[in-house]
Coordinates of C-alpha atoms in Angstrom, one line a residue:
M20 CA 105.1 105.6 85.1
K21 CA 105.5 107.2 88.5
A22 CA 105.2 105.2 91.7
I23 CA 106.0 105.5 95.4
L24 CA 109.2 103.8 96.0
F25 CA 111.8 103.0 98.7
D26 CA 115.3 101.7 98.2
E27 CA 115.7 99.5 101.4
P28 CA 113.9 98.9 104.6
C29 CA 113.2 102.3 106.0
N30 CA 111.2 104.8 107.9
A31 CA 108.3 106.6 106.3
D32 CA 110.3 109.7 105.5
K33 CA 112.4 107.7 103.0
L34 CA 109.4 107.0 100.7
Y35 CA 109.6 109.0 97.4
I36 CA 107.9 109.3 94.0
G37 CA 110.1 107.9 91.3
E38 CA 110.1 106.1 87.9
F39 CA 109.0 102.5 87.8
P40 CA 108.2 100.2 84.8
K41 CA 104.5 100.2 83.8
P42 CA 103.1 96.8 84.4
E43 CA 102.3 94.5 81.5
V44 CA 98.8 93.3 81.1
G45 CA 98.1 89.5 81.2
E46 CA 95.5 87.8 79.1
E47 CA 92.8 87.9 81.9
E48 CA 93.9 91.2 83.5
I49 CA 93.0 94.8 83.1
L50 CA 95.4 97.8 83.4
V51 CA 93.9 100.4 85.7
E52 CA 94.9 104.1 85.7
V53 CA 94.9 104.5 89.5
K54 CA 93.1 107.4 91.0
A55 CA 93.2 106.4 94.6
A56 CA 94.9 103.7 96.8
A57 CA 94.4 103.0 100.4
L58 CA 96.9 102.2 103.2
N59 CA 97.2 99.0 105.1
R60 CA 99.3 97.7 107.9
A61 CA 100.9 95.3 105.4
D62 CA 102.3 98.4 103.6
I63 CA 104.1 99.5 106.7
L64 CA 105.5 96.1 107.4
Q65 CA 106.7 95.7 103.8
R66 CA 108.4 99.1 104.0
L67 CA 110.1 98.0 107.2
G68 CA 111.3 94.8 105.5
K69 CA 109.1 92.5 107.6
Y70 CA 106.5 91.4 105.0
P71 CA 107.8 90.6 101.5
P72 CA 105.3 90.6 98.7
P73 CA 104.0 87.2 97.4
L74 CA 106.0 85.6 94.7
G75 CA 105.3 87.3 91.4
A76 CA 103.6 90.4 93.0
S77 CA 104.8 93.9 92.3
P78 CA 107.3 95.2 94.9
V79 CA 105.5 98.5 94.9
L80 CA 103.4 99.1 98.0
G81 CA 99.6 99.1 97.8
L82 CA 96.9 96.4 98.0
E83 CA 93.7 98.2 97.1
I84 CA 93.0 100.6 94.2
A85 CA 90.3 102.5 92.5
G86 CA 90.5 104.0 89.0
T87 CA 89.6 103.7 85.4
V88 CA 90.4 100.9 82.9
A89 CA 93.2 101.9 80.6
E90 CA 93.7 98.6 78.8
V91 CA 92.3 95.1 78.7
G92 CA 93.9 91.7 78.2
S93 CA 93.3 89.7 75.1
K94 CA 90.8 87.4 76.9
V95 CA 89.0 90.1 78.8
F96 CA 85.4 90.8 77.6
K97 CA 83.9 91.9 80.9
W98 CA 85.5 95.4 81.0
K99 CA 86.2 98.1 78.5
T100 CA 88.4 101.2 78.5
G101 CA 87.0 103.9 80.7
D102 CA 85.1 101.7 83.1
K103 CA 85.4 102.8 86.7
V104 CA 86.7 99.9 88.9
F105 CA 88.1 99.1 92.3
G106 CA 89.6 96.0 93.9
L107 CA 92.2 94.0 95.8
I108 CA 95.6 93.4 94.3
P109 CA 98.7 91.6 95.7
G110 CA 100.8 94.8 95.3
G111 CA 101.5 97.8 93.1
G112 CA 98.8 100.1 94.2
Y113 CA 100.9 103.2 95.0
A114 CA 101.4 103.9 91.3
Q115 CA 99.9 105.6 88.3
Y116 CA 99.0 102.2 86.8
A117 CA 98.3 98.8 88.3
V118 CA 97.1 95.5 87.0
I119 CA 94.2 93.4 88.4
H120 CA 92.6 90.2 87.4
E121 CA 89.3 90.9 85.6
E122 CA 87.4 88.8 88.2
M123 CA 88.9 90.7 91.1
A124 CA 87.8 94.0 89.8
M125 CA 84.4 95.4 90.9
K126 CA 82.4 98.3 89.3
I127 CA 82.5 101.5 91.4
P128 CA 78.9 102.2 92.5
D129 CA 77.6 105.6 91.3
N130 CA 77.4 106.9 94.9
L131 CA 81.1 106.4 95.6
T132 CA 84.1 108.6 94.8
F133 CA 87.4 106.9 93.8
E134 CA 88.7 107.6 97.3
Q135 CA 85.7 105.9 98.9
A136 CA 85.9 102.9 96.6
A137 CA 89.7 102.5 97.3
A138 CA 88.9 102.2 101.0
I139 CA 86.7 99.1 100.6
P140 CA 88.5 96.1 99.1
E141 CA 91.1 94.9 101.7
A142 CA 89.1 96.0 104.8
F143 CA 85.8 94.6 103.7
L144 CA 87.1 91.4 102.1
T145 CA 89.2 90.7 105.2
A146 CA 86.3 91.3 107.5
Y147 CA 83.9 89.2 105.3
Q148 CA 86.3 86.3 105.2
A149 CA 86.8 86.4 109.0
I150 CA 83.1 86.8 110.0
V151 CA 81.2 84.9 107.3
W152 CA 83.6 82.3 105.9
L153 CA 85.7 81.5 109.0
A154 CA 83.6 82.3 112.0
E155 CA 80.3 81.5 110.4
L156 CA 78.6 84.2 112.6
K157 CA 74.9 83.7 113.1
P158 CA 72.1 86.1 114.0
A159 CA 71.8 87.0 117.7
E160 CA 75.3 85.7 118.5
Y161 CA 77.7 87.9 120.4
I162 CA 80.8 89.1 118.6
L163 CA 83.8 90.9 120.1
I164 CA 85.7 93.0 117.5
H165 CA 89.1 94.3 118.6
A166 CA 90.4 97.5 117.0
G167 CA 86.9 98.5 116.2
A168 CA 87.8 101.8 114.8
S169 CA 90.3 100.5 112.3
G170 CA 89.6 99.9 108.6
V171 CA 88.8 96.2 109.1
G172 CA 87.1 96.9 112.4
T173 CA 84.7 99.5 110.9
A174 CA 83.9 97.0 108.1
A175 CA 83.4 94.2 110.5
I176 CA 81.0 96.1 112.7
Q177 CA 78.8 96.8 109.6
L178 CA 78.9 93.3 108.3
A179 CA 78.1 91.8 111.7
G180 CA 75.2 94.2 112.0
E181 CA 73.8 93.1 108.7
I182 CA 73.9 89.5 110.0
G183 CA 72.1 90.5 113.1
A184 CA 74.7 89.8 115.7
K185 CA 75.2 91.6 119.1
I186 CA 78.4 93.6 118.7
I187 CA 81.0 94.5 121.3
I188 CA 84.1 96.4 120.4
T189 CA 87.4 97.6 121.9
A190 CA 88.9 100.9 120.8
S191 CA 90.3 104.0 122.5
A192 CA 87.6 106.1 124.1
E193 CA 88.0 109.0 121.6
K194 CA 87.2 106.6 118.7
H195 CA 84.0 105.1 120.3
F196 CA 81.6 107.5 118.5
I197 CA 82.2 106.0 115.0
C198 CA 81.8 102.4 116.3
K199 CA 78.5 103.3 118.0
E200 CA 77.4 105.1 114.8
L201 CA 78.1 102.0 112.8
G202 CA 76.1 99.7 115.1
A203 CA 78.3 98.6 118.0
E204 CA 76.2 98.1 121.2
V205 CA 79.0 97.7 123.9
L206 CA 82.0 100.0 123.7
I207 CA 85.1 99.1 125.7
D208 CA 88.1 101.5 126.2
Y209 CA 91.0 99.1 126.0
K210 CA 93.2 101.6 127.8
S211 CA 91.2 101.8 131.0
Q212 CA 89.0 98.7 131.0
N213 CA 89.6 95.0 131.0
F214 CA 87.7 93.7 128.0
R215 CA 87.2 90.2 129.5
E216 CA 85.5 91.6 132.6
V217 CA 83.2 93.8 130.5
V218 CA 82.3 90.9 128.2
M219 CA 81.4 88.6 131.0
R220 CA 79.4 91.3 132.8
T221 CA 77.6 92.2 129.6
T222 CA 76.7 88.6 128.7
N223 CA 75.9 87.4 132.2
D224 CA 79.0 85.2 132.2
Y225 CA 78.0 83.6 128.9
G226 CA 80.9 85.0 126.9
V227 CA 81.0 85.9 123.2
D228 CA 80.6 83.4 120.4
V229 CA 83.2 85.1 118.1
V230 CA 86.3 87.1 118.6
I231 CA 88.0 89.0 115.8
D232 CA 91.5 89.8 116.9
F233 CA 94.5 91.7 115.5
I234 CA 96.5 92.1 118.7
G235 CA 97.8 88.6 119.3
A236 CA 99.9 87.7 122.4
N237 CA 98.7 90.3 124.9
Y238 CA 95.1 89.5 124.3
F239 CA 95.2 85.8 123.8
N240 CA 94.4 84.6 127.3
D241 CA 91.6 87.1 127.8
N242 CA 90.2 86.2 124.4
I243 CA 90.0 82.6 125.3
E244 CA 88.4 83.3 128.6
S245 CA 85.9 85.7 126.9
L246 CA 84.7 83.0 124.5
A247 CA 81.6 81.0 125.2
R248 CA 81.3 77.3 124.6
D249 CA 81.8 76.5 120.9
G250 CA 83.3 79.9 120.5
R251 CA 85.5 80.9 117.5
L252 CA 88.7 83.0 117.7
I253 CA 89.7 84.5 114.4
L254 CA 93.3 85.8 114.6
L255 CA 94.2 88.2 111.7
A256 CA 97.3 89.9 113.0
T257 CA 99.8 89.9 116.0
L258 CA 100.4 93.6 116.7
S259 CA 101.5 92.9 120.2
G260 CA 103.7 89.9 119.3
G261 CA 103.2 86.2 118.7
K262 CA 104.5 84.5 121.8
V263 CA 102.2 83.7 124.7
K264 CA 104.1 82.9 127.9
E265 CA 101.5 80.7 129.7
F266 CA 98.3 79.2 128.4
D267 CA 96.2 76.3 129.7
V268 CA 95.2 74.4 126.5
R269 CA 92.5 72.5 128.4
Q270 CA 90.2 75.5 127.9
I271 CA 90.1 74.7 124.2
L272 CA 88.9 71.2 125.0
S273 CA 86.4 72.1 127.7
K274 CA 84.8 74.9 125.7
R275 CA 85.1 73.1 122.3
L276 CA 86.8 76.2 120.9
K277 CA 88.0 76.9 117.4
I278 CA 91.1 79.0 116.9
I279 CA 91.6 80.0 113.3
G280 CA 94.5 82.1 111.9
S281 CA 94.1 83.7 108.5
T282 CA 95.7 86.0 106.0
L283 CA 94.4 87.2 102.7
R284 CA 97.3 88.5 100.6
S285 CA 99.0 85.1 100.4
R286 CA 95.8 83.2 99.4
S287 CA 95.5 81.8 95.9
L288 CA 93.9 83.8 93.1
E289 CA 91.1 81.3 92.9
Y290 CA 90.3 81.7 96.6
Q291 CA 90.4 85.5 96.3
I292 CA 88.1 85.5 93.3
K293 CA 85.5 83.3 95.0
L294 CA 85.7 85.5 98.1
T295 CA 85.2 88.7 96.0
K296 CA 82.2 87.2 94.3
D297 CA 80.7 86.1 97.6
F298 CA 81.3 89.5 99.1
K299 CA 79.7 91.2 96.1
Q300 CA 76.6 89.1 96.4
F301 CA 76.3 89.9 100.1
A302 CA 77.2 93.5 100.2
Y303 CA 77.3 95.2 96.8
E304 CA 73.7 96.4 96.7
K305 CA 74.1 97.6 100.3
I306 CA 77.1 99.6 99.4
S307 CA 75.4 101.0 96.3
S308 CA 72.4 102.2 98.5
G309 CA 74.7 103.6 101.2
K310 CA 73.6 101.1 103.8
I311 CA 77.1 99.9 104.1
K312 CA 79.9 102.5 103.7
P313 CA 83.6 102.8 103.9
V314 CA 84.9 104.9 106.7
I315 CA 87.6 107.3 105.6
D316 CA 89.9 108.9 108.2
K317 CA 91.9 111.2 105.9
V318 CA 92.8 111.6 102.2
Y319 CA 96.4 112.6 101.4
D320 CA 97.9 113.6 98.1
W321 CA 100.4 110.8 97.3
K322 CA 103.3 113.2 97.6
D323 CA 102.4 113.3 101.3
V324 CA 102.7 109.5 101.7
A325 CA 105.2 109.8 104.5
Q326 CA 102.6 111.7 106.6
A327 CA 100.0 109.1 105.8
H328 CA 102.2 106.2 106.9
M329 CA 103.2 108.0 110.1
R330 CA 99.5 108.7 111.0
M331 CA 98.8 104.9 110.7
E332 CA 101.9 104.0 112.6
E333 CA 100.8 106.3 115.4
N334 CA 97.3 104.7 115.5
K335 CA 95.7 108.0 115.0
N336 CA 93.4 107.0 112.2
I337 CA 89.7 106.2 112.5
G338 CA 88.9 104.0 109.5
K339 CA 90.9 104.1 106.3
I340 CA 93.7 106.4 105.1
V341 CA 93.6 107.0 101.4
L342 CA 96.2 108.3 98.9
K343 CA 95.0 110.4 96.0
I344 CA 97.1 109.5 93.0
N345 CA 97.9 112.3 90.5

């Protein structure tokens, strides 16, 4: 089969379409003819040699796919050839074919294209895990979502809105419109405003109950100071680095804070299956009705994968970047 490949850690312009062995289908897996795959920061880090795939995963980039079932494993009875599916995989999405466990695959709703479906799995499962499983967000609580216009950010805004939370986001000013459209109430331009000051002013010095953060070191102190008593900080990435120079740990005690770090790709298959099932129960009908929707920044033909990666590296995207696989 054809797949997007790279020979060693490299810049985006070294990605190319080449020949790669077609994956073999396990007993409980399905082989998907991939029609669309979405980009993630993990793809960029893996390309740069900073994020190796989990043991046993395909070395080909790509964590979320949409396509049609081409073959089913010997113990698969849930799916048949021709079914339209989408889902999260540990790697191998930038290819003509990919395998996925039958319980990780979801049926593509009739109202979604392959490109729209591919934009859902990683962003929404990551956001759902952070907001529902880890933060246990409740109605009327305040939540601060950093990188609100990112793929996970746009998913998190919608999920928090369904729960009934009060939503504050950070994003560059030119991206605020989509966050507001999705339900964010307070919009902070991280380039010109101090988010802690806006948070405390907005909440009458109460603070927020939950922070969803991807930035890491540069935001850590202000995140802690922005949290209310019994607040929860969910750390999903460290885009600004991982080392905090000075921090008074007594704030954790006095405020009774929870600081939770989490990844999804390295989780066990059993964990990911349970998360997928929980997410489907919470959101599938809302997606099917259009109440919850993936936000797509741009769709690229997969031969233009270098441009797609560069757009994400330059933080130009609003929502997800998708590759159309031919």
